[in-house]
Amino acid sequence: MTNAIRIGSGLGFYGDNWEPVAASIERGQVQFIASDHLAELTLAILQKDRQRDPALGYARDVVPMLMRLWPLMQPRGVRFVCNAGGLNPMGAAQAVQKALATADWHPRIAVVSGDDVLTLLQAPDTGFDHMMSGADVTSVRERLVFGNAYLGAQPIVEALDLGADIVITGRVADAALFLGPLVHGLGWKLGDAQTTEDFNRLAQGLTVGHLLECSGQGSGGNFGSQGSWQNIPDLAHIGYPIAEVWADGTAFITKAPDTGGLVNFDTVRQQLLYEVHNPHAYFSPDVVLDMGQIQLHDEGQNRVRLTGAKGHAPTDQLKVVAGFKDGFKAEVTWGFSWPDAWDKVQAAEAMIRHQLQARKMPFDELFVEYPGLNSAHGPLAPLPPEGELNERAEIWVRMVLRTPVKAVADGFGRLFPWMALSGPAYTCGFQGLNNTSELLGIWPTLIPRNRVQARLEMLEPSA
């Protein structure tokens, strides 16, 4: 137990950049790194990996990441927590252990699992209605392929208490990756939290995790203020946020010296409000956070003080994200040149729709967008008048077919190539003619907490 802990942000998603993490380890005086590899849809990507190879199902970037970071971490005593285990935390841990052993590195690795609740979701008469629509799970039960509850920080605390250098989990609440090291290092009460002070400290820790879980987004990356983003220095060498957290819960958000990005009132405030529905009731497995009295004080020099988070006891339910087979997708992108580019695009679209109907190719949706015109904002971006569109040098169109029949998706790309010689003049592109992919739908629901049991295993030391 100590008076203060410094914890740094790892990745913010599967595929993020880990060089800023190296800077935090080398120059940021951190004791812990917490790395979030699982965006909301990442489990669907990992499920496709697992379908191809049962040994996969984890975020594979964790292996090269730790090969880069462990030689920096080891001499400094820095410990690492991540959720890169995805659908196969043991597989991830074993892959990391095997890779590090090739360089004669032998860290103590802990594995947190127990989040897999698929068998419970598949059982008859068990509820699990869709959180948003209220739909009954029976509509997708036979098509479910994964289901994972969001665990809290407790098993991470236990792993660190046992001396783990690296903790690899499956699905846990993002901010719990950061709360676990804080509870461990600062001696806070978690499972036995009872007093207002206990819950307020946990709320401060949860807020820290929320501010750090998105890597560079908490230190000036993805900063959208009009006229201000240009003033964020050196994003190419951004420093990921670091939190210095004291035993009473007071926290300071900063970053490693000599790195790019910016930590100030505005960049921290933007991240604070990210993905927040009700700021007075931000639910997590460990504490319900009330942000209503949070104060951010900009101390200058890339340092912001955080105080005022209030906490309440968590609910008796955990969130679950499940995935189900939801048909197939195929898409093609192609374009037309001036003159009359817009009219050509409209005519070509009509030809594709006619072919789908004439060939009796069933589909659930045919999505159309125009890259460079409305891809980013969809219906919120009104198109210019047709006359102006027809004077543009080129217009591109992206058509995406969603269908329950794989053969229809496989055949979608064959509806296009003939236009190269026989369609409206001056076409080009035809990207993605053979790119059928299976779709996995997402089913968010709730599960009683007492039906989920986290498990902790320590790997046997490598030879």
Coordinates of C-alpha atoms in Angstrom, one line a residue:
M1 CA 0.0 0.0 0.0
T2 CA 1.3 3.5 -0.9
N3 CA 0.1 7.1 -0.7
A4 CA -0.2 7.5 -4.5
I5 CA -0.2 5.4 -7.6
R6 CA 0.6 6.4 -11.2
I7 CA -1.2 4.4 -13.8
G8 CA -0.9 4.9 -17.6
S9 CA -3.2 4.3 -20.4
G10 CA -2.5 1.4 -22.8
L11 CA -4.4 0.8 -26.0
G12 CA -7.8 2.2 -26.6
F13 CA -8.9 -0.5 -29.1
Y14 CA -7.6 -3.6 -30.8
G15 CA -4.9 -2.4 -33.3
D16 CA -4.0 0.9 -31.4
N17 CA -0.5 2.2 -31.2
W18 CA 1.7 1.1 -28.3
E19 CA 4.7 3.4 -28.8
P20 CA 3.1 6.1 -26.6
V21 CA 2.8 3.4 -23.9
A22 CA 6.5 2.8 -24.1
A23 CA 7.0 6.6 -23.5
S24 CA 4.8 6.4 -20.4
I25 CA 6.9 3.5 -19.1
E26 CA 10.2 5.1 -19.8
R27 CA 9.4 8.7 -18.8
G28 CA 6.1 8.8 -17.1
Q29 CA 7.1 7.1 -13.8
V30 CA 4.1 4.7 -13.9
Q31 CA 3.7 1.7 -11.7
F32 CA 0.8 0.2 -13.8
I33 CA -0.4 0.1 -17.4
A34 CA -4.0 -0.8 -18.1
S35 CA -4.9 -1.6 -21.7
D36 CA -8.3 -1.8 -23.3
H37 CA -8.4 -3.9 -26.4
L38 CA -12.1 -4.6 -26.6
A39 CA -14.3 -2.0 -28.3
E40 CA -18.0 -2.9 -28.2
L41 CA -17.9 -4.8 -31.5
T42 CA -14.4 -6.4 -31.1
L43 CA -15.9 -9.6 -29.7
A44 CA -17.6 -10.2 -33.0
I45 CA -14.2 -9.9 -34.8
L46 CA -12.7 -12.3 -32.3
Q47 CA -15.6 -14.7 -32.8
K48 CA -14.8 -14.9 -36.5
D49 CA -11.2 -15.6 -35.7
R50 CA -12.3 -18.4 -33.3
Q51 CA -14.5 -19.9 -36.0
R52 CA -11.5 -20.2 -38.2
D53 CA -9.2 -21.5 -35.5
P54 CA -10.4 -22.5 -32.0
A55 CA -7.0 -21.5 -30.5
L56 CA -7.7 -17.9 -31.4
G57 CA -10.4 -15.6 -30.1
Y58 CA -8.1 -13.1 -28.4
A59 CA -6.7 -9.7 -29.4
R60 CA -3.5 -10.9 -31.1
D61 CA -1.7 -7.5 -30.9
V62 CA -1.1 -8.2 -27.2
V63 CA 1.8 -10.5 -28.1
P64 CA 3.9 -8.1 -30.1
M65 CA 2.9 -5.3 -27.7
L66 CA 4.3 -7.1 -24.7
M67 CA 7.4 -8.2 -26.6
R68 CA 8.0 -4.5 -27.1
L69 CA 7.0 -3.3 -23.6
W70 CA 8.1 -6.1 -21.2
P71 CA 11.9 -5.3 -21.4
L72 CA 10.9 -1.7 -20.5
M73 CA 8.5 -2.8 -17.7
Q74 CA 10.6 -5.4 -16.0
P75 CA 13.5 -3.3 -14.7
R76 CA 11.1 -0.6 -13.6
G77 CA 8.7 -3.0 -11.9
V78 CA 5.8 -1.8 -14.0
R79 CA 2.8 -4.2 -14.0
F80 CA 0.3 -4.7 -16.9
V81 CA -3.4 -5.3 -17.0
C82 CA -5.4 -5.9 -20.2
N83 CA -8.6 -7.4 -21.5
A84 CA -6.9 -8.7 -24.6
G85 CA -8.1 -12.2 -23.7
G86 CA -11.4 -11.5 -25.4
L87 CA -13.2 -14.8 -25.9
N88 CA -10.1 -16.9 -25.1
P89 CA -8.1 -15.4 -22.2
M90 CA -6.2 -18.5 -21.5
G91 CA -5.1 -18.8 -25.1
A92 CA -3.9 -15.2 -25.0
A93 CA -2.0 -15.7 -21.8
Q94 CA -0.3 -18.9 -23.2
A95 CA 0.6 -17.1 -26.4
V96 CA 2.2 -14.2 -24.4
Q97 CA 4.1 -16.6 -22.2
K98 CA 5.4 -18.6 -25.1
A99 CA 6.5 -15.5 -27.0
L100 CA 8.3 -13.9 -24.0
A101 CA 10.0 -17.2 -23.2
T102 CA 11.8 -17.1 -26.5
A103 CA 13.7 -14.1 -25.2
D104 CA 14.2 -15.7 -21.8
W105 CA 11.6 -13.5 -20.1
H106 CA 9.4 -15.2 -17.5
P107 CA 6.8 -12.9 -16.0
R108 CA 4.1 -14.1 -13.6
I109 CA 0.9 -14.1 -15.7
A110 CA -2.6 -14.3 -14.3
V111 CA -5.7 -15.2 -16.3
V112 CA -9.2 -13.8 -15.4
S113 CA -12.2 -15.6 -16.9
G114 CA -15.7 -16.5 -16.0
D115 CA -17.3 -13.9 -18.2
D116 CA -18.6 -16.4 -20.7
V117 CA -22.3 -16.8 -20.1
L118 CA -23.4 -18.2 -23.4
T119 CA -24.8 -21.5 -22.0
L120 CA -27.0 -19.4 -19.7
L121 CA -28.3 -17.3 -22.6
Q122 CA -29.0 -20.5 -24.6
A123 CA -31.1 -22.2 -21.9
P124 CA -34.9 -22.0 -22.3
D125 CA -37.1 -19.7 -20.3
T126 CA -34.3 -17.6 -18.9
G127 CA -35.3 -14.0 -19.9
F128 CA -32.4 -11.9 -21.3
D129 CA -34.5 -9.4 -23.2
H130 CA -32.8 -6.9 -25.4
M131 CA -31.8 -3.9 -23.3
M132 CA -32.9 -1.3 -25.9
S133 CA -35.8 -2.8 -27.8
G134 CA -37.2 -5.2 -25.2
A135 CA -37.2 -8.0 -27.8
D136 CA -37.3 -11.5 -26.5
V137 CA -34.0 -13.4 -26.8
T138 CA -35.9 -16.4 -28.3
S139 CA -35.8 -14.5 -31.6
V140 CA -32.0 -15.1 -31.7
R141 CA -31.3 -17.8 -29.2
E142 CA -30.6 -20.5 -31.8
R143 CA -28.2 -18.2 -33.6
L144 CA -26.2 -17.1 -30.5
V145 CA -22.4 -17.7 -30.8
F146 CA -21.0 -15.8 -27.8
G147 CA -22.2 -14.1 -24.7
N148 CA -20.0 -12.3 -22.2
A149 CA -20.8 -10.5 -19.0
Y150 CA -18.9 -7.4 -18.0
L151 CA -16.9 -8.4 -14.9
G152 CA -15.6 -5.9 -12.4
A153 CA -12.3 -5.1 -10.8
Q154 CA -12.3 -7.7 -8.0
P155 CA -10.5 -10.6 -9.8
I156 CA -7.9 -8.1 -11.1
V157 CA -7.2 -7.0 -7.5
E158 CA -6.8 -10.6 -6.4
A159 CA -4.4 -11.3 -9.3
L160 CA -2.2 -8.3 -8.4
D161 CA -2.4 -9.3 -4.7
L162 CA -0.9 -12.7 -5.7
G163 CA 2.0 -11.0 -7.4
A164 CA 1.0 -11.1 -11.1
D165 CA 3.2 -9.0 -13.4
I166 CA 0.7 -9.4 -16.2
V167 CA -3.1 -9.8 -15.9
I168 CA -5.0 -10.9 -18.9
T169 CA -8.8 -10.9 -18.7
G170 CA -11.8 -11.6 -21.0
R171 CA -14.6 -9.1 -21.0
V172 CA -14.5 -6.7 -18.0
A173 CA -15.8 -3.2 -17.7
D174 CA -13.3 -0.9 -19.4
A175 CA -12.7 1.3 -16.4
A176 CA -12.3 -1.8 -14.1
L177 CA -8.9 -2.4 -15.8
F178 CA -7.8 0.8 -14.1
L179 CA -9.8 0.5 -10.9
G180 CA -8.3 -2.9 -10.0
P181 CA -4.7 -1.6 -9.7
L182 CA -5.8 1.4 -7.7
V183 CA -7.7 -0.7 -5.2
H184 CA -4.7 -3.0 -5.0
G185 CA -2.1 -0.3 -4.6
L186 CA -4.0 2.1 -2.4
G187 CA -5.8 -0.4 -0.1
W188 CA -9.3 0.7 -1.0
K189 CA -12.3 -1.4 0.0
L190 CA -14.1 -2.9 -2.9
G191 CA -16.3 -6.0 -2.3
D192 CA -16.6 -4.9 1.4
A193 CA -17.2 -1.2 0.6
Q194 CA -19.9 0.2 2.9
T195 CA -19.3 3.8 3.8
T196 CA -19.9 7.0 1.7
E197 CA -16.1 7.5 1.7
D198 CA -15.5 4.0 0.4
F199 CA -17.9 4.5 -2.6
N200 CA -16.6 8.0 -3.3
R201 CA -13.1 6.7 -3.6
L202 CA -14.2 4.0 -5.9
A203 CA -16.1 6.6 -7.9
Q204 CA -12.9 8.6 -8.3
G205 CA -11.1 5.5 -9.4
L206 CA -13.8 4.7 -11.9
T207 CA -13.7 8.2 -13.3
V208 CA -9.9 7.9 -13.7
G209 CA -10.5 4.7 -15.6
H210 CA -13.1 6.4 -17.8
L211 CA -10.7 9.2 -18.6
L212 CA -7.8 6.8 -19.5
E213 CA -9.6 3.9 -21.2
C214 CA -9.5 5.5 -24.7
S215 CA -5.7 6.0 -25.0
G216 CA -4.9 9.3 -26.8
Q217 CA -8.5 10.5 -26.8
G218 CA -7.9 11.5 -23.2
S219 CA -4.9 13.7 -24.1
G220 CA -5.9 15.7 -27.1
G221 CA -6.5 13.0 -29.7
N222 CA -9.9 13.1 -31.5
F223 CA -10.5 16.5 -30.1
G224 CA -13.3 18.0 -32.0
S225 CA -13.6 21.6 -30.9
Q226 CA -13.8 23.7 -34.1
G227 CA -10.9 26.0 -34.4
S228 CA -9.0 24.3 -31.5
W229 CA -7.9 20.9 -32.7
Q230 CA -5.2 22.6 -34.8
N231 CA -3.6 23.8 -31.6
I232 CA -3.0 20.3 -30.2
P233 CA 0.7 19.8 -30.6
D234 CA 2.5 16.9 -32.3
L235 CA -0.2 14.3 -32.5
A236 CA 2.2 12.1 -34.4
H237 CA 4.0 11.6 -31.1
I238 CA 1.1 11.9 -28.7
G239 CA 1.6 10.9 -25.1
Y240 CA -1.2 8.8 -23.7
P241 CA -2.8 10.0 -20.4
I242 CA -1.4 9.1 -17.0
A243 CA -3.3 9.4 -13.7
E244 CA -1.6 10.1 -10.4
V245 CA -4.1 8.9 -7.8
W246 CA -3.8 9.5 -4.1
A247 CA -5.2 7.4 -1.3
D248 CA -8.1 9.8 -0.6
G249 CA -9.1 9.5 -4.3
T250 CA -7.8 12.9 -5.5
A251 CA -6.4 12.4 -9.0
F252 CA -4.2 14.3 -11.4
I253 CA -4.4 13.6 -15.1
T254 CA -1.1 14.2 -17.0
K255 CA 1.1 12.6 -19.6
A256 CA 4.8 11.8 -20.0
P257 CA 7.2 14.7 -20.6
D258 CA 8.4 15.3 -24.2
T259 CA 5.4 13.8 -25.8
G260 CA 2.7 15.4 -28.1
G261 CA -0.9 15.9 -27.3
L262 CA -2.4 18.1 -24.7
V263 CA -3.9 17.6 -21.2
N264 CA -6.1 20.5 -20.2
F265 CA -9.5 21.3 -18.9
D266 CA -11.1 21.0 -22.4
T267 CA -9.5 17.8 -23.5
V268 CA -10.2 16.1 -20.2
R269 CA -13.8 17.4 -20.1
Q270 CA -14.5 16.0 -23.5
Q271 CA -13.4 12.6 -22.5
L272 CA -15.3 12.8 -19.2
L273 CA -18.6 13.1 -21.2
Y274 CA -17.7 10.4 -23.7
E275 CA -20.3 7.6 -23.9
V276 CA -22.2 8.9 -20.9
H277 CA -26.0 8.6 -20.9
N278 CA -26.9 9.7 -17.4
P279 CA -24.0 11.6 -15.7
H280 CA -25.8 11.1 -12.3
A281 CA -25.9 7.3 -12.8
Y282 CA -22.9 5.9 -14.7
F283 CA -23.3 2.1 -14.0
S284 CA -20.4 -0.2 -13.5
P285 CA -20.0 -3.6 -11.8
D286 CA -18.1 -2.0 -8.9
V287 CA -19.8 1.3 -8.2
V288 CA -22.5 3.6 -9.6
L289 CA -20.8 6.9 -10.4
D290 CA -22.5 10.3 -10.0
M291 CA -20.6 12.9 -12.0
G292 CA -22.7 15.8 -11.0
Q293 CA -20.2 17.3 -8.5
I294 CA -17.0 16.5 -10.4
Q295 CA -14.5 19.4 -10.5
L296 CA -11.7 19.7 -13.0
H297 CA -9.0 22.2 -12.2
D298 CA -6.5 23.0 -14.9
E299 CA -3.1 23.4 -13.2
G300 CA -1.3 24.1 -16.4
Q301 CA 1.7 22.2 -17.8
N302 CA -0.4 19.3 -18.9
R303 CA -1.9 18.6 -15.5
V304 CA -5.6 18.6 -14.5
R305 CA -6.8 17.9 -10.9
L306 CA -9.9 15.7 -10.6
T307 CA -12.1 15.7 -7.5
G308 CA -15.8 15.4 -6.5
A309 CA -16.9 12.1 -7.9
K310 CA -19.6 10.5 -5.8
G311 CA -20.4 6.8 -5.7
H312 CA -23.2 4.5 -4.7
A313 CA -23.5 0.8 -4.2
P314 CA -23.6 -1.2 -7.5
T315 CA -26.8 -2.9 -8.7
D316 CA -27.4 -6.7 -8.5
Q317 CA -27.1 -7.0 -12.3
L318 CA -24.3 -7.1 -14.8
K319 CA -24.4 -6.1 -18.5
V320 CA -23.9 -8.8 -21.1
V321 CA -22.9 -8.4 -24.7
A322 CA -23.9 -11.3 -26.9
G323 CA -23.5 -12.0 -30.6
F324 CA -25.7 -13.9 -33.0
K325 CA -25.5 -14.9 -36.6
D326 CA -27.3 -12.2 -38.6
G327 CA -26.8 -13.1 -42.3
F328 CA -24.2 -11.9 -44.8
K329 CA -22.9 -8.7 -46.3
A330 CA -21.4 -7.9 -49.7
E331 CA -20.4 -4.4 -51.0
V332 CA -19.1 -2.7 -54.1
T333 CA -17.7 0.8 -54.5
W334 CA -17.3 2.3 -57.9
G335 CA -17.6 5.8 -59.6
F336 CA -18.5 7.8 -62.6
S337 CA -16.7 10.8 -64.2
W338 CA -18.1 14.1 -65.5
P339 CA -20.2 14.9 -67.5
D340 CA -23.5 14.1 -65.8
A341 CA -21.8 12.0 -63.0
W342 CA -24.8 12.2 -60.7
D343 CA -27.3 11.1 -63.3
K344 CA -25.0 8.2 -64.3
V345 CA -24.8 7.1 -60.6
Q346 CA -28.6 7.2 -60.3
A347 CA -29.0 5.2 -63.5
A348 CA -26.5 2.6 -62.4
E349 CA -28.1 2.2 -59.0
A350 CA -31.5 1.5 -60.8
M351 CA -29.8 -1.1 -63.0
I352 CA -28.5 -2.9 -60.0
R353 CA -31.8 -2.9 -58.2
H354 CA -33.5 -4.2 -61.4
Q355 CA -31.0 -7.1 -61.7
L356 CA -31.6 -8.1 -58.0
Q357 CA -35.3 -8.2 -58.7
A358 CA -35.0 -10.0 -62.1
R359 CA -32.6 -12.7 -60.7
K360 CA -34.8 -13.1 -57.6
M361 CA -32.0 -12.4 -55.2
P362 CA -33.5 -11.9 -51.8
F363 CA -32.1 -9.3 -49.4
D364 CA -33.0 -7.5 -46.2
E365 CA -31.4 -4.2 -47.0
L366 CA -29.6 -2.4 -49.8
F367 CA -27.6 0.5 -48.3
V368 CA -26.3 3.3 -50.6
E369 CA -24.0 6.1 -49.8
Y370 CA -21.7 8.5 -51.7
P371 CA -18.2 8.7 -50.4
G372 CA -17.1 12.3 -50.2
L373 CA -20.7 13.5 -50.1
N374 CA -22.5 11.9 -47.2
S375 CA -20.5 8.9 -45.9
A376 CA -19.6 10.6 -42.6
H377 CA -23.0 12.1 -41.7
G378 CA -25.6 10.2 -43.7
P379 CA -29.0 11.9 -43.8
L380 CA -27.6 14.8 -41.7
A381 CA -25.6 15.9 -44.7
P382 CA -28.0 17.2 -47.3
L383 CA -26.8 16.6 -50.9
P384 CA -26.1 19.6 -53.2
P385 CA -28.6 20.4 -56.0
E386 CA -28.6 17.9 -58.9
G387 CA -27.2 20.5 -61.3
E388 CA -24.2 21.0 -59.1
L389 CA -23.7 17.3 -58.6
N390 CA -23.7 16.7 -62.4
E391 CA -20.9 19.3 -62.8
R392 CA -18.6 17.5 -60.3
A393 CA -15.5 15.9 -61.7
E394 CA -16.5 12.5 -60.3
I395 CA -19.0 10.9 -57.9
W396 CA -18.5 7.6 -56.2
V397 CA -21.1 5.3 -54.9
R398 CA -20.9 2.5 -52.3
M399 CA -23.7 -0.2 -52.3
V400 CA -23.9 -2.7 -49.4
L401 CA -26.2 -5.7 -49.6
R402 CA -27.4 -7.5 -46.5
T403 CA -29.0 -10.9 -47.1
P404 CA -29.8 -14.1 -45.2
V405 CA -28.5 -16.2 -48.1
K406 CA -24.7 -16.5 -48.5
A407 CA -25.1 -17.4 -52.2
V408 CA -26.8 -14.1 -52.8
A409 CA -24.0 -12.2 -51.2
D410 CA -21.4 -14.2 -53.2
G411 CA -23.2 -13.3 -56.4
F412 CA -23.7 -9.6 -55.7
G413 CA -20.3 -8.6 -57.1
R414 CA -21.1 -10.2 -60.4
L415 CA -23.8 -7.7 -61.1
F416 CA -21.3 -4.9 -61.7
P417 CA -18.3 -5.6 -64.0
W418 CA -20.4 -5.5 -67.2
M419 CA -20.8 -1.7 -66.7
A420 CA -17.1 -1.2 -67.5
L421 CA -17.9 -1.5 -71.2
S422 CA -21.7 -1.6 -71.4
G423 CA -23.0 0.8 -68.8
P424 CA -23.0 4.7 -68.6
A425 CA -19.8 6.2 -69.9
Y426 CA -16.6 6.8 -67.9
T427 CA -16.9 4.5 -65.0
C428 CA -14.1 3.2 -62.8
G429 CA -13.3 1.5 -59.5
F430 CA -15.3 -1.7 -58.9
Q431 CA -13.7 -2.3 -55.6
G432 CA -14.8 -5.3 -53.5
L433 CA -16.4 -7.5 -56.1
N434 CA -15.7 -10.6 -54.0
N435 CA -15.9 -9.7 -50.4
T436 CA -18.7 -11.7 -48.8
S437 CA -18.6 -11.6 -45.0
E438 CA -20.7 -13.1 -42.3
L439 CA -22.6 -10.6 -40.1
L440 CA -22.8 -11.0 -36.3
G441 CA -25.6 -9.0 -34.6
I442 CA -25.1 -7.6 -31.1
W443 CA -27.5 -8.5 -28.3
P444 CA -27.1 -6.3 -25.2
T445 CA -28.9 -7.6 -22.1
L446 CA -28.6 -7.9 -18.3
I447 CA -27.9 -10.9 -16.1
P448 CA -28.2 -11.3 -12.3
R449 CA -24.8 -10.8 -10.7
N450 CA -25.1 -14.0 -8.6
R451 CA -25.2 -16.1 -11.8
V452 CA -21.7 -15.0 -12.9
Q453 CA -18.6 -16.3 -11.2
A454 CA -15.2 -14.8 -12.1
R455 CA -12.3 -17.2 -12.1
L456 CA -8.6 -16.5 -11.5
E457 CA -5.7 -18.7 -12.6
M458 CA -2.0 -18.2 -12.4
L459 CA 0.0 -19.8 -15.2
E460 CA 2.7 -22.2 -14.3
P461 CA 6.1 -20.5 -14.7
S462 CA 7.6 -21.1 -18.2
A463 CA 10.7 -23.2 -18.3

